[in-house]
Amino acid sequence: AQSVTQLGSHVSVSEGALVLLRCNYSSSVPPYLFWYVQYPNQGLQLLLKYTTGATLVKGINGFEAEFKKSETSFHLTKPSAHMSDAAEYFCAVSAANTGNQFYFGTGTSLTVIP
Amino acid sequence: KAGVTQTPRYLIKTRGQQVTLSCSPISGHRSVSWYQQTPGQGLQFLFEYFSETQRNKGNFPGRFSGRQFSNSRSEMNVSTLELGDSALYLCASSSGQTVGYEQYFGPGTRLTVT
């Protein structure tokens, strides 16, 4: 089975500063990796995904993530934080050997300080 | 395209009652997954249906059940409600036909058990 660890349940950054949210995964087969964002009282919205090919993936709202197989990581970054980025972020993994069931991390709450 | 819709959005039930939640996937999507989200446990996978068949199942008791109709709409039922069933229940749809597909989430149903 797969699993995901998100380091840091709460992250605070100043507006305009770099956003870095950490995600490490465990998978015995090639993983498919996803980042989702959740705003209060809403469902999850897909930010970006990695399946195959280019390891640097660009998503919506200026976010990007890099798949590093050697480090089993898929960290989410954004060069300059905006107030509207304040939300809960979830990393997820799936793989063909588990019927593409999604395994989510416990989430990271991002606070942006003006 | 319309997104994933879930009804009702909010629900209050009493211990011992049963409840049925509904999910309408994105048009053309044949896979529907259900998740339970709580502050303590995060996002936990309940089950996935694809073309009216349960394809994956998480580690939840038999009180949690689901089904999918020929139009891909899905329902989730919880019988003999317990206080611990209070949660946000999220439904997600996807094409489900190829590996690495992303899931699109609905806004959720907030269930409160008193």
mmCIF file of C-alpha atoms in Angstrom:
data_model
loop_
_atom_site.group_PDB
_atom_site.id
_atom_site.type_symbol
_atom_site.label_atom_id
_atom_site.label_comp_id
_atom_site.label_asym_id
_atom_site.label_seq_id
_atom_site.Cartn_x
_atom_site.Cartn_y
_atom_site.Cartn_z
ATOM 1 C CA ALA A 1 0.000 0.000 0.000
ATOM 2 C CA GLN A 2 0.975 3.604 -0.382
ATOM 3 C CA SER A 3 1.270 6.291 2.261
ATOM 4 C CA VAL A 4 1.939 9.999 2.466
ATOM 5 C CA THR A 5 3.624 12.077 5.138
ATOM 6 C CA GLN A 6 3.203 15.820 5.229
ATOM 7 C CA LEU A 7 5.757 17.450 7.486
ATOM 8 C CA GLY A 8 4.368 20.406 9.371
ATOM 9 C CA SER A 9 0.665 20.506 10.089
ATOM 10 C CA HIS A 10 0.835 24.312 10.238
ATOM 11 C CA VAL A 11 3.000 26.595 8.133
ATOM 12 C CA SER A 12 3.066 30.390 8.339
ATOM 13 C CA VAL A 13 4.656 32.644 5.738
ATOM 14 C CA SER A 14 4.662 36.361 5.127
ATOM 15 C CA GLU A 15 2.865 37.732 2.115
ATOM 16 C CA GLY A 16 5.317 37.733 -0.780
ATOM 17 C CA ALA A 17 7.551 35.075 0.759
ATOM 18 C CA LEU A 18 8.302 31.628 -0.609
ATOM 19 C CA VAL A 19 5.795 28.901 0.160
ATOM 20 C CA LEU A 20 7.212 25.419 0.726
ATOM 21 C CA LEU A 21 4.932 22.559 1.779
ATOM 22 C CA ARG A 22 6.565 19.202 2.247
ATOM 23 C CA CYS A 23 5.284 15.830 1.118
ATOM 24 C CA ASN A 24 7.025 12.477 1.261
ATOM 25 C CA TYR A 25 5.454 9.325 -0.051
ATOM 26 C CA SER A 26 5.917 5.614 0.209
ATOM 27 C CA SER A 27 5.149 3.347 -2.703
ATOM 28 C CA SER A 28 6.566 0.064 -3.930
ATOM 29 C CA VAL A 29 5.590 0.867 -7.509
ATOM 30 C CA PRO A 30 5.696 4.057 -9.562
ATOM 31 C CA PRO A 31 3.412 6.533 -7.827
ATOM 32 C CA TYR A 32 0.982 9.066 -9.119
ATOM 33 C CA LEU A 33 1.131 12.177 -6.974
ATOM 34 C CA PHE A 34 -1.315 14.982 -6.419
ATOM 35 C CA TRP A 35 -1.670 18.208 -4.482
ATOM 36 C CA TYR A 36 -5.087 19.471 -3.511
ATOM 37 C CA VAL A 37 -6.197 22.640 -1.757
ATOM 38 C CA GLN A 38 -9.215 22.987 0.498
ATOM 39 C CA TYR A 39 -10.781 26.277 1.493
ATOM 40 C CA PRO A 40 -13.094 26.454 4.514
ATOM 41 C CA ASN A 41 -16.389 24.651 4.045
ATOM 42 C CA GLN A 42 -15.462 23.514 0.571
ATOM 43 C CA GLY A 43 -14.326 20.366 -1.149
ATOM 44 C CA LEU A 44 -10.833 19.718 -2.431
ATOM 45 C CA GLN A 45 -9.550 21.403 -5.568
ATOM 46 C CA LEU A 46 -6.779 19.890 -7.642
ATOM 47 C CA LEU A 47 -3.656 22.069 -7.793
ATOM 48 C CA LEU A 48 -1.406 19.806 -9.814
ATOM 49 C CA LYS A 49 -0.492 16.218 -10.492
ATOM 50 C CA TYR A 50 2.449 14.078 -11.488
ATOM 51 C CA THR A 51 1.946 10.894 -13.444
ATOM 52 C CA THR A 52 4.913 10.356 -15.754
ATOM 53 C CA GLY A 53 7.352 12.464 -17.717
ATOM 54 C CA ALA A 54 8.651 15.830 -16.597
ATOM 55 C CA THR A 55 9.404 15.804 -12.893
ATOM 56 C CA LEU A 56 8.713 19.515 -12.410
ATOM 57 C CA VAL A 57 4.995 20.019 -12.575
ATOM 58 C CA LYS A 58 3.263 23.363 -12.796
ATOM 59 C CA GLY A 59 -0.221 23.847 -11.466
ATOM 60 C CA ILE A 60 -2.810 26.506 -10.968
ATOM 61 C CA ASN A 61 -2.375 29.740 -9.020
ATOM 62 C CA GLY A 62 1.402 29.770 -9.504
ATOM 63 C CA PHE A 63 2.099 26.555 -7.614
ATOM 64 C CA GLU A 64 4.556 23.925 -8.744
ATOM 65 C CA ALA A 65 5.968 20.695 -7.394
ATOM 66 C CA GLU A 66 8.945 18.538 -8.188
ATOM 67 C CA PHE A 67 8.924 14.761 -8.121
ATOM 68 C CA LYS A 68 12.186 13.460 -6.666
ATOM 69 C CA LYS A 69 12.272 9.693 -6.768
ATOM 70 C CA SER A 70 15.554 9.389 -4.886
ATOM 71 C CA GLU A 71 14.108 11.385 -2.005
ATOM 72 C CA THR A 72 10.564 10.006 -2.355
ATOM 73 C CA SER A 73 9.361 13.576 -2.175
ATOM 74 C CA PHE A 74 6.860 15.798 -3.942
ATOM 75 C CA HIS A 75 7.154 19.184 -2.260
ATOM 76 C CA LEU A 76 4.834 22.021 -3.232
ATOM 77 C CA THR A 77 6.241 25.488 -3.784
ATOM 78 C CA LYS A 78 5.142 28.965 -4.784
ATOM 79 C CA PRO A 79 7.634 31.811 -5.185
ATOM 80 C CA SER A 80 5.471 34.520 -3.653
ATOM 81 C CA ALA A 81 2.633 33.921 -1.199
ATOM 82 C CA HIS A 82 -0.631 35.754 -1.568
ATOM 83 C CA MET A 83 -3.268 36.242 1.103
ATOM 84 C CA SER A 84 -5.668 34.125 -0.939
ATOM 85 C CA ASP A 85 -3.306 31.134 -0.600
ATOM 86 C CA ALA A 86 -4.334 30.662 3.021
ATOM 87 C CA ALA A 87 -5.994 27.235 3.069
ATOM 88 C CA GLU A 88 -5.457 23.550 3.862
ATOM 89 C CA TYR A 89 -3.220 21.646 1.472
ATOM 90 C CA PHE A 90 -3.281 17.902 0.960
ATOM 91 C CA CYS A 91 -0.787 15.667 -0.773
ATOM 92 C CA ALA A 92 -2.085 12.376 -2.175
ATOM 93 C CA VAL A 93 -0.633 9.291 -3.802
ATOM 94 C CA SER A 94 -2.112 6.527 -5.873
ATOM 95 C CA ALA A 95 -0.645 3.637 -7.814
ATOM 96 C CA ALA A 96 -1.734 0.943 -10.199
ATOM 97 C CA ASN A 97 -1.204 -1.894 -7.715
ATOM 98 C CA THR A 98 -3.875 -0.575 -5.362
ATOM 99 C CA GLY A 99 -6.576 0.066 -7.907
ATOM 100 C CA ASN A 100 -5.752 3.743 -7.982
ATOM 101 C CA GLN A 101 -7.153 4.299 -4.527
ATOM 102 C CA PHE A 102 -6.017 7.666 -3.225
ATOM 103 C CA TYR A 103 -4.047 7.907 0.012
ATOM 104 C CA PHE A 104 -4.022 11.379 1.510
ATOM 105 C CA GLY A 105 -1.635 13.021 3.896
ATOM 106 C CA THR A 106 -2.939 14.649 7.048
ATOM 107 C CA GLY A 107 -2.803 18.087 5.517
ATOM 108 C CA THR A 108 -0.887 21.315 6.069
ATOM 109 C CA SER A 109 -2.672 24.468 7.083
ATOM 110 C CA LEU A 110 -1.065 27.485 5.436
ATOM 111 C CA THR A 111 -1.362 30.892 7.071
ATOM 112 C CA VAL A 112 -0.261 33.987 5.166
ATOM 113 C CA ILE A 113 0.745 36.933 7.321
ATOM 114 C CA PRO A 114 0.172 40.387 5.819
ATOM 115 C CA LYS B 1 -19.315 21.169 -17.361
ATOM 116 C CA ALA B 2 -21.097 21.094 -14.048
ATOM 117 C CA GLY B 3 -18.993 19.962 -11.137
ATOM 118 C CA VAL B 4 -19.618 17.258 -8.592
ATOM 119 C CA THR B 5 -22.734 17.933 -6.578
ATOM 120 C CA GLN B 6 -23.624 16.548 -3.190
ATOM 121 C CA THR B 7 -26.901 16.673 -1.345
ATOM 122 C CA PRO B 8 -27.761 17.596 1.255
ATOM 123 C CA ARG B 9 -24.996 19.996 2.266
ATOM 124 C CA TYR B 10 -25.824 19.829 5.957
ATOM 125 C CA LEU B 11 -27.533 17.177 8.005
ATOM 126 C CA ILE B 12 -28.273 16.689 11.686
ATOM 127 C CA LYS B 13 -29.207 13.227 12.889
ATOM 128 C CA THR B 14 -29.638 11.459 16.194
ATOM 129 C CA ARG B 15 -27.652 8.471 17.389
ATOM 130 C CA GLY B 16 -29.140 5.231 16.133
ATOM 131 C CA GLN B 17 -30.738 6.742 13.057
ATOM 132 C CA GLN B 18 -29.627 6.078 9.530
ATOM 133 C CA VAL B 19 -28.713 8.542 6.819
ATOM 134 C CA THR B 20 -28.345 8.545 3.041
ATOM 135 C CA LEU B 21 -26.086 10.961 1.220
ATOM 136 C CA SER B 22 -26.175 11.566 -2.496
ATOM 137 C CA CYS B 23 -23.498 12.398 -5.040
ATOM 138 C CA SER B 24 -23.823 13.323 -8.703
ATOM 139 C CA PRO B 25 -20.508 13.055 -10.571
ATOM 140 C CA ILE B 26 -19.263 15.124 -13.444
ATOM 141 C CA SER B 27 -20.988 14.156 -16.654
ATOM 142 C CA GLY B 28 -19.153 11.269 -18.306
ATOM 143 C CA HIS B 29 -17.340 10.191 -15.161
ATOM 144 C CA ARG B 30 -17.964 6.598 -14.165
ATOM 145 C CA SER B 31 -15.973 6.397 -10.956
ATOM 146 C CA VAL B 32 -17.217 7.782 -7.660
ATOM 147 C CA SER B 33 -15.230 7.637 -4.432
ATOM 148 C CA TRP B 34 -16.361 8.552 -0.941
ATOM 149 C CA TYR B 35 -14.212 9.934 1.859
ATOM 150 C CA GLN B 36 -14.794 10.803 5.481
ATOM 151 C CA GLN B 37 -12.974 13.886 6.742
ATOM 152 C CA THR B 38 -12.573 14.603 10.447
ATOM 153 C CA PRO B 39 -10.145 16.867 12.313
ATOM 154 C CA GLY B 40 -8.597 13.924 14.111
ATOM 155 C CA GLN B 41 -8.349 11.338 11.333
ATOM 156 C CA GLY B 42 -8.023 13.511 8.257
ATOM 157 C CA LEU B 43 -9.282 12.153 4.956
ATOM 158 C CA GLN B 44 -10.170 8.492 5.083
ATOM 159 C CA PHE B 45 -11.227 6.473 2.077
ATOM 160 C CA LEU B 46 -14.586 4.751 2.367
ATOM 161 C CA PHE B 47 -15.153 3.092 -0.997
ATOM 162 C CA GLU B 48 -15.090 3.544 -4.738
ATOM 163 C CA TYR B 49 -17.692 2.569 -7.285
ATOM 164 C CA PHE B 50 -17.050 2.170 -10.980
ATOM 165 C CA SER B 51 -19.810 1.304 -13.423
ATOM 166 C CA GLU B 52 -22.168 0.282 -10.608
ATOM 167 C CA THR B 53 -19.639 -2.082 -8.989
ATOM 168 C CA GLN B 54 -17.693 -1.502 -5.812
ATOM 169 C CA ARG B 55 -14.081 -1.538 -6.920
ATOM 170 C CA ASN B 56 -12.259 -0.559 -3.726
ATOM 171 C CA LYS B 57 -13.177 -0.473 -0.086
ATOM 172 C CA GLY B 58 -11.542 1.174 2.912
ATOM 173 C CA ASN B 59 -11.467 -0.001 6.511
ATOM 174 C CA PHE B 60 -14.862 1.063 7.721
ATOM 175 C CA PRO B 61 -17.482 -1.058 9.478
ATOM 176 C CA GLY B 62 -20.360 -2.573 7.584
ATOM 177 C CA ARG B 63 -22.646 0.207 8.805
ATOM 178 C CA PHE B 64 -21.191 2.209 5.936
ATOM 179 C CA SER B 65 -22.443 1.126 2.561
ATOM 180 C CA GLY B 66 -22.891 2.578 -0.853
ATOM 181 C CA ARG B 67 -24.215 1.999 -4.285
ATOM 182 C CA GLN B 68 -24.010 3.451 -7.742
ATOM 183 C CA PHE B 69 -26.746 3.774 -10.285
ATOM 184 C CA SER B 70 -26.620 3.321 -14.043
ATOM 185 C CA ASN B 71 -26.326 7.094 -14.532
ATOM 186 C CA SER B 72 -23.218 7.023 -12.263
ATOM 187 C CA ARG B 73 -24.929 8.852 -9.426
ATOM 188 C CA SER B 74 -23.974 7.378 -6.098
ATOM 189 C CA GLU B 75 -25.456 7.148 -2.649
ATOM 190 C CA MET B 76 -23.799 6.433 0.643
ATOM 191 C CA ASN B 77 -25.723 5.061 3.586
ATOM 192 C CA VAL B 78 -24.752 4.953 7.226
ATOM 193 C CA SER B 79 -26.914 2.901 9.541
ATOM 194 C CA THR B 80 -27.118 3.014 13.326
ATOM 195 C CA LEU B 81 -25.361 6.355 13.534
ATOM 196 C CA GLU B 82 -22.778 6.950 16.250
ATOM 197 C CA LEU B 83 -21.465 10.242 17.593
ATOM 198 C CA GLY B 84 -18.124 9.454 15.963
ATOM 199 C CA ASP B 85 -19.743 9.468 12.532
ATOM 200 C CA SER B 86 -19.969 13.255 12.698
ATOM 201 C CA ALA B 87 -17.795 14.395 9.825
ATOM 202 C CA LEU B 88 -17.590 16.004 6.434
ATOM 203 C CA TYR B 89 -18.348 13.371 3.803
ATOM 204 C CA LEU B 90 -16.736 14.080 0.474
ATOM 205 C CA CYS B 91 -17.544 12.546 -2.834
ATOM 206 C CA ALA B 92 -15.090 12.565 -5.731
ATOM 207 C CA SER B 93 -15.562 11.601 -9.335
ATOM 208 C CA SER B 94 -13.157 10.662 -12.084
ATOM 209 C CA SER B 95 -13.128 8.993 -15.441
ATOM 210 C CA GLY B 96 -11.558 6.033 -13.701
ATOM 211 C CA GLN B 97 -10.536 4.431 -16.962
ATOM 212 C CA THR B 98 -6.803 4.986 -16.924
ATOM 213 C CA VAL B 99 -4.175 4.934 -14.248
ATOM 214 C CA GLY B 100 -3.167 8.180 -12.627
ATOM 215 C CA TYR B 101 -6.498 9.891 -13.178
ATOM 216 C CA GLU B 102 -7.298 12.829 -10.945
ATOM 217 C CA GLN B 103 -10.343 13.008 -8.751
ATOM 218 C CA TYR B 104 -12.710 15.957 -8.678
ATOM 219 C CA PHE B 105 -14.367 16.659 -5.365
ATOM 220 C CA GLY B 106 -17.782 17.898 -4.435
ATOM 221 C CA PRO B 107 -18.379 20.441 -1.652
ATOM 222 C CA GLY B 108 -19.214 17.738 0.868
ATOM 223 C CA THR B 109 -22.057 16.916 3.211
ATOM 224 C CA ARG B 110 -21.558 18.010 6.805
ATOM 225 C CA LEU B 111 -23.135 15.350 9.029
ATOM 226 C CA THR B 112 -23.664 16.070 12.698
ATOM 227 C CA VAL B 113 -24.796 13.241 14.959
ATOM 228 C CA THR B 114 -26.281 14.245 18.319
#
